[in-house]
Coordinates of C-alpha atoms and ligand atoms in Angstrom, one line a residue:
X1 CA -28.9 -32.5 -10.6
X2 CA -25.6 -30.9 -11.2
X3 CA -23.0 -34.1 -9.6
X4 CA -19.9 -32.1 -9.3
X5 CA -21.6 -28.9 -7.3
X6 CA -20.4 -29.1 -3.7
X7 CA -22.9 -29.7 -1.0
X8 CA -21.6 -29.0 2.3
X9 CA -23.0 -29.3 5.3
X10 CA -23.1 -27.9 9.1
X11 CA -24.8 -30.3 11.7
X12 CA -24.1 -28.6 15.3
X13 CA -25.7 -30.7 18.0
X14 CA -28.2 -28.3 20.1
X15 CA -26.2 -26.9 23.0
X16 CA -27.8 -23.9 23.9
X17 CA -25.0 -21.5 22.0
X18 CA -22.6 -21.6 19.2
X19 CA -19.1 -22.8 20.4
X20 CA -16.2 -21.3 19.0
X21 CA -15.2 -24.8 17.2
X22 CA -18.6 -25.2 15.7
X23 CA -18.3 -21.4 14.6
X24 CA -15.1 -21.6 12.8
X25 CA -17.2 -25.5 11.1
X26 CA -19.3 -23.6 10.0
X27 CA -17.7 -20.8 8.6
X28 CA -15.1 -23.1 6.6
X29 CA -17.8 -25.0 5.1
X30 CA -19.8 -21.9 4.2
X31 CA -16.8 -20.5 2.3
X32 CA -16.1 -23.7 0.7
X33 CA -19.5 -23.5 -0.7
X34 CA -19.5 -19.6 -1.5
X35 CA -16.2 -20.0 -3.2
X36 CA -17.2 -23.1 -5.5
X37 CA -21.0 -21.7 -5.8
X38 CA -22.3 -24.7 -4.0
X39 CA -24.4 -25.5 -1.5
X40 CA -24.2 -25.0 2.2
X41 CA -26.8 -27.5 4.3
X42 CA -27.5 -26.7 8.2
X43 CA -29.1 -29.8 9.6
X44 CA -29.5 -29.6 13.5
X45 CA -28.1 -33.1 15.2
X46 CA -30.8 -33.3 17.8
X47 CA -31.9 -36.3 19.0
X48 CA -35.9 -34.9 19.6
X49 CA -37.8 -32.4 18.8
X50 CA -38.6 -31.1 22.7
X51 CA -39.3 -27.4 23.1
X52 CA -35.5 -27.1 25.1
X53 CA -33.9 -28.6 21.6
X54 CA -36.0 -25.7 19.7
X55 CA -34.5 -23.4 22.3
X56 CA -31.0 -24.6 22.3
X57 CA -31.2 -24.4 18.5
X58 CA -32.1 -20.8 18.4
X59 CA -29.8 -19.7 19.7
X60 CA -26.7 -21.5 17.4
X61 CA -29.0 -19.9 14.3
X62 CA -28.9 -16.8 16.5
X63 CA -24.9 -17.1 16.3
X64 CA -24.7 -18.4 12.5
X65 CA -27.2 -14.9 11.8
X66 CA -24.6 -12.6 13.4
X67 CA -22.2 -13.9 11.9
X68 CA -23.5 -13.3 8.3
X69 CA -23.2 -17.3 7.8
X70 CA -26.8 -17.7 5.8
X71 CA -27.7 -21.3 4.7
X72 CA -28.9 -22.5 1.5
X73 CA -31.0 -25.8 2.7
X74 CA -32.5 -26.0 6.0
X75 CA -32.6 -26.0 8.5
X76 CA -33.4 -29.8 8.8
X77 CA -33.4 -31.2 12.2
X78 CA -32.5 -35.2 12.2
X79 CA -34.8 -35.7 14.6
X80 CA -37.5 -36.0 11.4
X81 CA -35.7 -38.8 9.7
X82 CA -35.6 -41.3 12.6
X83 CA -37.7 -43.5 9.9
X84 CA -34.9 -43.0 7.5
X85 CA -32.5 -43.7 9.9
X86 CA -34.5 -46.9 11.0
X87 CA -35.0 -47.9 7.0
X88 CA -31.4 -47.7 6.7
X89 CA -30.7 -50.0 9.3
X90 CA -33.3 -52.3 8.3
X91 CA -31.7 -52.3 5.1
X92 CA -28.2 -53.4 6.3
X93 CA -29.8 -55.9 8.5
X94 CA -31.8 -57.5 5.0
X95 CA -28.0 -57.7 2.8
X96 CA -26.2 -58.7 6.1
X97 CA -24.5 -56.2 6.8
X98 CA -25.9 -56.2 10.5
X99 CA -27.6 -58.2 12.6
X100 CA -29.6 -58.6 15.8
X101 CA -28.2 -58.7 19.1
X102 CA -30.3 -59.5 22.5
X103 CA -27.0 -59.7 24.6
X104 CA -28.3 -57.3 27.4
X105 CA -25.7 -54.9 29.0
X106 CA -25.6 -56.8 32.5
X107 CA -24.5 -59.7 29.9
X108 CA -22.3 -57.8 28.0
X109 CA -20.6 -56.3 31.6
X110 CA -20.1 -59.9 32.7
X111 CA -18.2 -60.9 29.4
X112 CA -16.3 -57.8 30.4
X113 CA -15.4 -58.1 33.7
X114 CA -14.3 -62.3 32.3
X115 CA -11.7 -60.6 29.6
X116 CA -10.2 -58.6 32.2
X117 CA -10.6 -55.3 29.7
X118 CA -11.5 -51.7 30.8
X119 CA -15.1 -50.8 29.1
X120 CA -13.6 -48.7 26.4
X121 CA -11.0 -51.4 25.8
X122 CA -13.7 -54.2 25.5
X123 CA -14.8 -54.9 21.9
X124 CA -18.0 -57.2 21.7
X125 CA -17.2 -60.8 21.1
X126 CA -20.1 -61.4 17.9
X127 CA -21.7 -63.8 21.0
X128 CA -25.0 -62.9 18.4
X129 CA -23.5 -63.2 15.2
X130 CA -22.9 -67.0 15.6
X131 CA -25.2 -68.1 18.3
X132 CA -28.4 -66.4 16.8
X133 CA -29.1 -67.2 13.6
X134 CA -31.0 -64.8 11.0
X135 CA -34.3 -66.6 11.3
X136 CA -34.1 -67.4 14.9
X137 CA -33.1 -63.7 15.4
X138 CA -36.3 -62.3 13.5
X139 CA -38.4 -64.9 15.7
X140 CA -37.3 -63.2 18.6
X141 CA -37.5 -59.9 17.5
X142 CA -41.5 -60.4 15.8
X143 CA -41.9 -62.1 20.0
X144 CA -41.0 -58.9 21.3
X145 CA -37.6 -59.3 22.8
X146 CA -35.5 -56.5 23.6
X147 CA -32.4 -56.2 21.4
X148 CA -30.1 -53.9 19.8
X149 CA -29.1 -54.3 16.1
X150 CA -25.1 -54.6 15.0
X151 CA -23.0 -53.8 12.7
X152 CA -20.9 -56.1 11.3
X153 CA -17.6 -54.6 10.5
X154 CA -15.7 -56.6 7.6
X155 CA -12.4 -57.4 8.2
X156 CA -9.5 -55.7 6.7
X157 CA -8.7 -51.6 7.2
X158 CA -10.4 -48.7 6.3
X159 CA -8.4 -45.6 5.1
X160 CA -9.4 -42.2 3.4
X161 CA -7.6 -39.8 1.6
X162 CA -8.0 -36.9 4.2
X163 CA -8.2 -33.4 2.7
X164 CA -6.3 -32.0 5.3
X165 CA -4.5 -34.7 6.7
X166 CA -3.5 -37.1 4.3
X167 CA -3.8 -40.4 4.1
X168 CA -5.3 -41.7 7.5
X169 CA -6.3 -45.1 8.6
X170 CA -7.9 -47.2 11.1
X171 CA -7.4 -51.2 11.3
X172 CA -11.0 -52.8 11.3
X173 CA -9.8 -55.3 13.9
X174 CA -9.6 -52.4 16.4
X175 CA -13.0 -51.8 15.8
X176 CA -16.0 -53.5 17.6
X177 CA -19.3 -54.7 15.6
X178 CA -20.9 -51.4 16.8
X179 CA -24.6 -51.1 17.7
X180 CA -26.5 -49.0 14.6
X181 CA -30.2 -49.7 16.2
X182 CA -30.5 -49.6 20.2
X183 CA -33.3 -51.4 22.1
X184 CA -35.6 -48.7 21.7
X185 CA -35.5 -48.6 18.1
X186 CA -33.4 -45.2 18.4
X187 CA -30.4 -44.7 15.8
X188 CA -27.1 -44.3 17.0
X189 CA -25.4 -41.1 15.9
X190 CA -22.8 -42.7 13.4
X191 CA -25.8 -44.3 11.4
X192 CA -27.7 -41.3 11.6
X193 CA -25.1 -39.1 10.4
X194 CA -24.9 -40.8 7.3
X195 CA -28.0 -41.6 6.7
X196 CA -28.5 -38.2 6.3
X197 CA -25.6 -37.0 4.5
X198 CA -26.8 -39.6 2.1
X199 CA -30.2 -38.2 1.9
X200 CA -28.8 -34.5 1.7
X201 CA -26.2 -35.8 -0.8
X202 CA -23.1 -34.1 1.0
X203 CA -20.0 -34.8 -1.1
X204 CA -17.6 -32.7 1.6
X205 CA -17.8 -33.4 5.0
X206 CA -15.5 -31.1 7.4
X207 CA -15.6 -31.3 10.9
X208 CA -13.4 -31.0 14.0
X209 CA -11.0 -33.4 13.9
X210 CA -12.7 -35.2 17.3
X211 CA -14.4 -36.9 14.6
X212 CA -11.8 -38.9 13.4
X213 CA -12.2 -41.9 15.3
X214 CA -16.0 -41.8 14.1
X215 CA -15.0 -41.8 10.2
X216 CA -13.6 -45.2 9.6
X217 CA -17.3 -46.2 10.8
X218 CA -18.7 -44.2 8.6
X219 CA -17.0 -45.4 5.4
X220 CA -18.2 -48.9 6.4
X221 CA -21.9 -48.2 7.0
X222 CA -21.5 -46.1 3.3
X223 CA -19.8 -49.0 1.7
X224 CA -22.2 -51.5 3.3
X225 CA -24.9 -49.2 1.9
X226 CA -23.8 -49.3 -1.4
X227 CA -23.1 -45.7 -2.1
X228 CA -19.9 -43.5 -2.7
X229 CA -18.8 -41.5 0.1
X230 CA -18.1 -38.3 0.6
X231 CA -14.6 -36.7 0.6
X232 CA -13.6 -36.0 4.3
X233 CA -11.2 -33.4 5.9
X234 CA -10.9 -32.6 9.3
X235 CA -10.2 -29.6 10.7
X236 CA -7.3 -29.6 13.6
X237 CA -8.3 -28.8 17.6
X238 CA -8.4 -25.4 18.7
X239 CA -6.1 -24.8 21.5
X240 CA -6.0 -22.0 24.7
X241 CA -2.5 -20.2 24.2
X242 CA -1.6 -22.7 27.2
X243 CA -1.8 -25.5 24.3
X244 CA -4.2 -27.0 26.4
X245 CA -8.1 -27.5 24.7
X246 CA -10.2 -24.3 24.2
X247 CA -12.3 -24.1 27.3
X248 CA -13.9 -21.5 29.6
X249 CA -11.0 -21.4 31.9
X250 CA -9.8 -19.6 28.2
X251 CA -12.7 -16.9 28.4
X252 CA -15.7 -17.0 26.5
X253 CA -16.0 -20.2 24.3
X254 CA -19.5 -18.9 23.2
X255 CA -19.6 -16.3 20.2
X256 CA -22.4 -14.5 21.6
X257 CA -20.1 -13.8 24.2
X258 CA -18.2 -11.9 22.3
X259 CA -20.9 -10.1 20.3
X260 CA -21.7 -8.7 23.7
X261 CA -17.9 -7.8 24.1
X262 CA -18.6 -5.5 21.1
X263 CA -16.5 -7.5 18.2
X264 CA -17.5 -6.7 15.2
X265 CA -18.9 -10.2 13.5
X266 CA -16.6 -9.1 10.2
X267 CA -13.6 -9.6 12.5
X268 CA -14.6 -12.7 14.6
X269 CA -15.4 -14.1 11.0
X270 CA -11.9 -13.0 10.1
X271 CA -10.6 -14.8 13.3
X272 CA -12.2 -17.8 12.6
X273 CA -11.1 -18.2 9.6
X274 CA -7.1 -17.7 10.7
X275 CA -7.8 -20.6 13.1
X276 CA -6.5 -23.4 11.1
X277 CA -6.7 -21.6 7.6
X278 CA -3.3 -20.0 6.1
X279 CA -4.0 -17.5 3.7
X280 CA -0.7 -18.1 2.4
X281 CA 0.3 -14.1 2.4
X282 CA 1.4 -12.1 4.9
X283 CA -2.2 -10.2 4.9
X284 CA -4.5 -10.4 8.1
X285 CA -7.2 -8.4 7.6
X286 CA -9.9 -10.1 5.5
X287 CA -13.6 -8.8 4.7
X288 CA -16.1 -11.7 4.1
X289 CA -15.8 -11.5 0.5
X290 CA -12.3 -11.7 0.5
X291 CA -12.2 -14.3 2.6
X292 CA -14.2 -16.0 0.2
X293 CA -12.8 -15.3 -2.3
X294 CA -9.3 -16.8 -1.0
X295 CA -10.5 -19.9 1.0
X296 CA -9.3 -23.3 0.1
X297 CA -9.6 -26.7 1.6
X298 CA -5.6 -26.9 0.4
X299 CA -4.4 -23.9 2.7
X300 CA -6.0 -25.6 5.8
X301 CA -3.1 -26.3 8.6
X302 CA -3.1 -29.9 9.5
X303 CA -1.5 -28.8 13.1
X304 CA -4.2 -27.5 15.8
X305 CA -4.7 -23.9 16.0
X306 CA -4.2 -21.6 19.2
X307 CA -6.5 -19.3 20.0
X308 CA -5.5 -16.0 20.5
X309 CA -8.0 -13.1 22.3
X310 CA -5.0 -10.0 21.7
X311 CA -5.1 -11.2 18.3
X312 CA -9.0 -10.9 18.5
X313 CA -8.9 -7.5 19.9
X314 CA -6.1 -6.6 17.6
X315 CA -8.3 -7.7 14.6
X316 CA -11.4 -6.0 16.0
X317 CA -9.4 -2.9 16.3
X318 CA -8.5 -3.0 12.7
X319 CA -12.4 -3.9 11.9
X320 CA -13.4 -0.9 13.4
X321 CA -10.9 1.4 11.2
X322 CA -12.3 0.4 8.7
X323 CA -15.5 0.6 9.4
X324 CA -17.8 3.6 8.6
X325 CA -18.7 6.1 11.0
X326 CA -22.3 5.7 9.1
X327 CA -22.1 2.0 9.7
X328 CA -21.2 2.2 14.0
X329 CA -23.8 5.2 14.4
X330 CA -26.2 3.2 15.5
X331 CA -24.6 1.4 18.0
X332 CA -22.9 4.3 19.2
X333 CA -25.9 6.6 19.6
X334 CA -27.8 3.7 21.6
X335 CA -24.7 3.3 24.1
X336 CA -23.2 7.0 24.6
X337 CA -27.2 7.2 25.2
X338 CA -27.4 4.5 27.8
X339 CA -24.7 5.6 29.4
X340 CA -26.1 8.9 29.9
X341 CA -23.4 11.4 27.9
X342 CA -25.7 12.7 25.4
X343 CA -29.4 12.8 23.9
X344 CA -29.3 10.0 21.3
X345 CA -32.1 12.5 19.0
X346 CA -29.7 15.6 19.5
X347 CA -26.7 13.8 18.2
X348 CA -28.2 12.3 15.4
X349 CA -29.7 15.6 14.2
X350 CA -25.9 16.9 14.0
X351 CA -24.9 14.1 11.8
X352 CA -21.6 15.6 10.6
X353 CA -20.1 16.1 13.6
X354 CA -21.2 12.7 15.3
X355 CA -19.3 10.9 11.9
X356 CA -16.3 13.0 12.8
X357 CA -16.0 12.0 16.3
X358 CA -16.7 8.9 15.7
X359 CA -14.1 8.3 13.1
X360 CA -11.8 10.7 16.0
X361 CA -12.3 7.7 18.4
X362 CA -12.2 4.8 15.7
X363 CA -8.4 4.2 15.3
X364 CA -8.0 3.6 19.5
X365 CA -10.6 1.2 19.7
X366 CA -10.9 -2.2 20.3
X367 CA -14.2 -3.3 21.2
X368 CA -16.8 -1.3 20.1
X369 CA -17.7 -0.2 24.1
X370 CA -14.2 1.7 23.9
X371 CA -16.2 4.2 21.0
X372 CA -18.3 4.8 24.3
X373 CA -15.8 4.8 26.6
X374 CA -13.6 7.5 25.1
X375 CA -16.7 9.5 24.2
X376 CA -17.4 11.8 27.5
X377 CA -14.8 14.2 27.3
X378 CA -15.8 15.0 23.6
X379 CA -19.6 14.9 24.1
X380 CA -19.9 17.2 27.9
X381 CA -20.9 20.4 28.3
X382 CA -17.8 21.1 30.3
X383 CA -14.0 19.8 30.8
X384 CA -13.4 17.7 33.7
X385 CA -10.0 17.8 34.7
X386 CA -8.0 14.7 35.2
X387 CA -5.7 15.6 38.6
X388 CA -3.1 13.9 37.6
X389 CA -3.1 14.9 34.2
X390 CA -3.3 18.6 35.7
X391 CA -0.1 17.3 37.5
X392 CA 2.2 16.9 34.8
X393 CA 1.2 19.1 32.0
X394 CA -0.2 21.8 34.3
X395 CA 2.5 22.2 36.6
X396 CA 3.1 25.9 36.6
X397 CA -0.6 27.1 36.0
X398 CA 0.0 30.7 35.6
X399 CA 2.6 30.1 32.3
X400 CA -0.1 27.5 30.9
X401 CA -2.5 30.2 31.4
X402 CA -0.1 32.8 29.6
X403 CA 0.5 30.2 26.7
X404 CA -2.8 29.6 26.4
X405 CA -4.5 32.8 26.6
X406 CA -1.7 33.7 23.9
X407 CA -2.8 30.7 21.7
X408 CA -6.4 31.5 22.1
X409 CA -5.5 34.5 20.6
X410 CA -4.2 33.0 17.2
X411 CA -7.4 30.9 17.0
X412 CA -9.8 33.3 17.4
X413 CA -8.6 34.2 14.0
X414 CA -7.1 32.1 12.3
X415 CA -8.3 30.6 8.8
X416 CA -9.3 27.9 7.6
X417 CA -10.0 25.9 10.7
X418 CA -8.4 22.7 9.1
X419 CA -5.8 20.5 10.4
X420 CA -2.8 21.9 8.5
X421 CA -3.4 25.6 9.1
X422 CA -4.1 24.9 13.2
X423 CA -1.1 22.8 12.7
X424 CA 0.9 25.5 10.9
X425 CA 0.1 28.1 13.9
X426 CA 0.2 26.0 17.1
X427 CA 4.3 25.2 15.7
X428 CA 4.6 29.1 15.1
X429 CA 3.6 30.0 18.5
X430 CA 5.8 27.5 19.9
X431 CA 8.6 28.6 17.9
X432 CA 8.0 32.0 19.0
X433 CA 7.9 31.4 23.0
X434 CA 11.6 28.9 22.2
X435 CA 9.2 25.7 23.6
X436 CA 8.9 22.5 21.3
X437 CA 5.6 22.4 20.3
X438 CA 4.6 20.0 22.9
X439 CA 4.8 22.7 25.6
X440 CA 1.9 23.9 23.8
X441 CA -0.1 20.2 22.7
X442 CA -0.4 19.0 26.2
X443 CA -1.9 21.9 27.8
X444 CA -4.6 22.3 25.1
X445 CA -5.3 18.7 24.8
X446 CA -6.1 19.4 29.1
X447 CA -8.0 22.0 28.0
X448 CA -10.4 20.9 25.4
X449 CA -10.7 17.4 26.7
X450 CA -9.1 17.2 30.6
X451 CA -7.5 14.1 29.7
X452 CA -3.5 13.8 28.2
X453 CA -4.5 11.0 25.9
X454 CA -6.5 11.3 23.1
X455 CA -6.0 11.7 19.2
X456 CA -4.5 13.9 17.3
X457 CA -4.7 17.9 18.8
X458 CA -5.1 18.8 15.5
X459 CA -8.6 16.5 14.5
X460 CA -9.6 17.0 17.7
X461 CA -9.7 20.8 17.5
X462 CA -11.4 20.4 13.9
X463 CA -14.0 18.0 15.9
X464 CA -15.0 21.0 18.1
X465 CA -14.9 23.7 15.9
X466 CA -13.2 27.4 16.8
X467 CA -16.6 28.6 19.1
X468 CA -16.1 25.3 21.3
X469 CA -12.4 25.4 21.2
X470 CA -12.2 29.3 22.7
X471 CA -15.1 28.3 25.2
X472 CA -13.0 25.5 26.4
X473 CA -9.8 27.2 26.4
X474 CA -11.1 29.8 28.0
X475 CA -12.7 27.8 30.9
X476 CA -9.5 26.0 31.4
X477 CA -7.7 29.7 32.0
X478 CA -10.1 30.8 34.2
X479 CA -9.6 26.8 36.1
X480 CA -5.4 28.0 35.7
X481 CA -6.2 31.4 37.1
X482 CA -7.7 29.7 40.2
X483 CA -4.9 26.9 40.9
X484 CA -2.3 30.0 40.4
X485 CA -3.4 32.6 42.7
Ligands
LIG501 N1 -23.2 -33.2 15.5 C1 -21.8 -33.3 15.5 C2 -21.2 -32.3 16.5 O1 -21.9 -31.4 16.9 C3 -21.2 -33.1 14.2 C4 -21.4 -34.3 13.3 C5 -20.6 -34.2 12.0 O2 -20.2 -33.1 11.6 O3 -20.5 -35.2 11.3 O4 -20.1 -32.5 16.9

């Protein structure tokens, strides 16, 4: 076994979807290990192995599957290594590192209540550890008596050299002799957890930084086990742009949710990453490989990050760009489809022009249902007109009519149909009639599309070619005609 590979791991506890928090866990320990060439673990926290764990679990591999984050061992669920888990504690228990405790909780609540302390501030007085010897304590336990098994924490302080924080430490006096085995025989998460990043031999663990107070615990039951630990960095909160927690009063908290917004998972991996990682240059836009091929544990941010949705839009926008007209196709054909505006078999067949206009609407979207959303005007048989577009750049119908009729004229035959030689005309005619070359822009752009926003005249009249362009101009004179007379 090669010692110095690092083995990673992601351990989401089964709640039904993939949290944002757990997404951007699991995407820095997945770079971390596709940056060094090591190994990235997915073991699922669940606590049995019902059919709604199986269910809750699908749909977090669902999430880590969309988002391109593949695993290299797993996934393991820790619900298999109870008996592991239970060795472990048997094991602490044998060098004395633990022992048994048959103070019930109505017992433990009385102490309580006689210190005077809130529950989270009372710590367990070691009633057991003195009153119950070992052999008296196995006596009881081989008779059957319900009891828990403990901890003992050594005195002293733990610290660890935090990869993102720093030095951080916890005082062991602050910290009770914790239960590692409850009555029923169950584990307790913290014992668990390292059980199994023993067994998996992890040598990173990163993880929100609501882990911290669970560390210093850790480090004992590893010390008390006898084996080195792992190196530990925790990764700051995320925050709403409120600075309060990320929650659903913040939007969707789930990244299937945003699949179904139509983000693109190249940019919500590109997100995630900017939540608490600095790239160190003024770049934003990252593709996977880039990102892994920049990612370091060293460039995490030990302050929390904010979570942005513009900035996720913005970055989706930009994913988009730069994505392929080949590559959205698909996903465009099946939507403009659904949504009625075209025959998904026709448009495909005419493969060429479906690239252009897709790369037409690219640079204005956002979320891939904008590609949709802008499609109509480019994809009907005929221009509706936008009233209040009509309005402004239609005002006096019967010069629009003139200008256009005069325009239509050029383009009939004018070549080639490219967008420097349309260009080149549409100015001359406009220089010609003494308007700026607007006078002419809007007009057409009513014409061809019955909307005044879209993209450039000039690609747009290149998307349609000259037969659809004269059709539509010529529509729109007859539709002038009408409102003049
Ligand atoms: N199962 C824990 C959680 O979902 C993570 C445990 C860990 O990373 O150590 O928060």
């Amino acid at each position: 076994m090669n010692e110095s590979q690092l083995r990673v791991r992601f351990a989401p506890s089964p709640t039904g979807y993939l949290h944002v928090g757990g997404a951007r866990t699991a995407l820095f320990n997945w770079l971390l290990a596709r940056h060094a060439g090591g190994v990235f673990i997915l073991r699922i926290e669940d606590t049995d192995r019902s059919r709604s764990e199986e269910a809750m679990t699908a749909a977090i591999l669902e999430g880590m599957s969309w988002l391109g984050l593949d695993w290299d061992e797993g996934p393991f669920h820790q619900a298999d290594g109870l008996e592991r888990h239970r060795a472990d504690a048997f094991r602490l228990l044998e060098a004395g590192h633990a022992y048994r405790c048959f103070c019930t909780p109505g017992v433990l609540e009385e102490r309580r209540a006689a210190a005077g302390t809130t529950p989270d501030a009372y710590r367990y007085d070691r009633h057991c550890l003195t009153a119950v010897p070992a052999a008296e304590g196995e006596r009881r336990a081989s008779a059957g008596e319900p009891h828990t098994i403990r901890f003992q924490v050594p005195d002293g302080r733990t610290e660890w050299q935090d990869a993102v924080h720093g030095v951080i430490g916890f005082d062991n006096a602050d910290i009770e002799d914790f239960i590692i085995l409850r009555t029923d025989g169950s584990p307790i998460y913290n014992l668990a957890v390292v059980s199994d990043d023993v067994d998996m031999r992890v040598n990173l663990v990163l993880r929100g930084d609501d882990h911290i107070s669970n560390t210093p615990k850790q480090l004992m039951l590893y010390r008390a086990l006898g084996v080195e630990p792992p190196r530990f960095a925790h990764v700051p909160l995320i925050l709403g742009t409120d600075g309060k927690r990320l929650s659903k009063r913040h939007g969707a908290t789930a990244v299937g949710e945003y699949r179904h917004q139509g983000i693109l998972p190249e940019a919500m991996t590109n997100f995630l990453a900017l939540l608490g990682w600095n790239p160190g240059t003024e770049e934003e836009i990252f593709t996977v490989p880039e990102l892994v091929d920049a990612f370091s544990l060293e460039r995490i941010n030990h302050k929390s990050a904010v979570f942005d949705p513009d900035r996720l839009l913005w970055l989706n926008g930009q994913h988009i760009s730069r994505t392929s007209a080949a590559q959205l196709a698909d996903g465009f054909v099946a939507q403009v489809e659904a949504a009625g505006l075209a025959n998904g078999q026709e448009l495909r067949a005419r493969d060429q022009e479906l690239h252009t206009l897709i790369d037409l609407l690219k640079p204005r979207a956002r979320v891939l249902d904008d590609l949709c959303a802008q499609a109509g005007p480019y994809l009907a048989e005929r221009v509706t007109v936008d009233e209040a577009a009509a309005a402004k750049h239609w005002k006096e119908p019967a010069l629009a009519a003139e200008r256009l009729e005069r325009l239509r004229e050029r383009l009939a035959g004018v070549e080639p149909w490219d967008e420097e030689t349309l260009e080149g005309v549409l100015r001359e005619e406009a220089e010609a009639l003494g308007v700026g070359a607007g006078k002419l822009i809007h007009p057409l752009r009513l014409a061809l599309l019955g909307v005044a926003v879209s993209p450039g005249i000039f690609e747009v009249l290149v998307y349609f070619g000259r037969e659809r362009t004269l059709l539509r101009i010529d529509d729109a004179v007859e539709n002038l005609r009408r409102r003049a007379a």
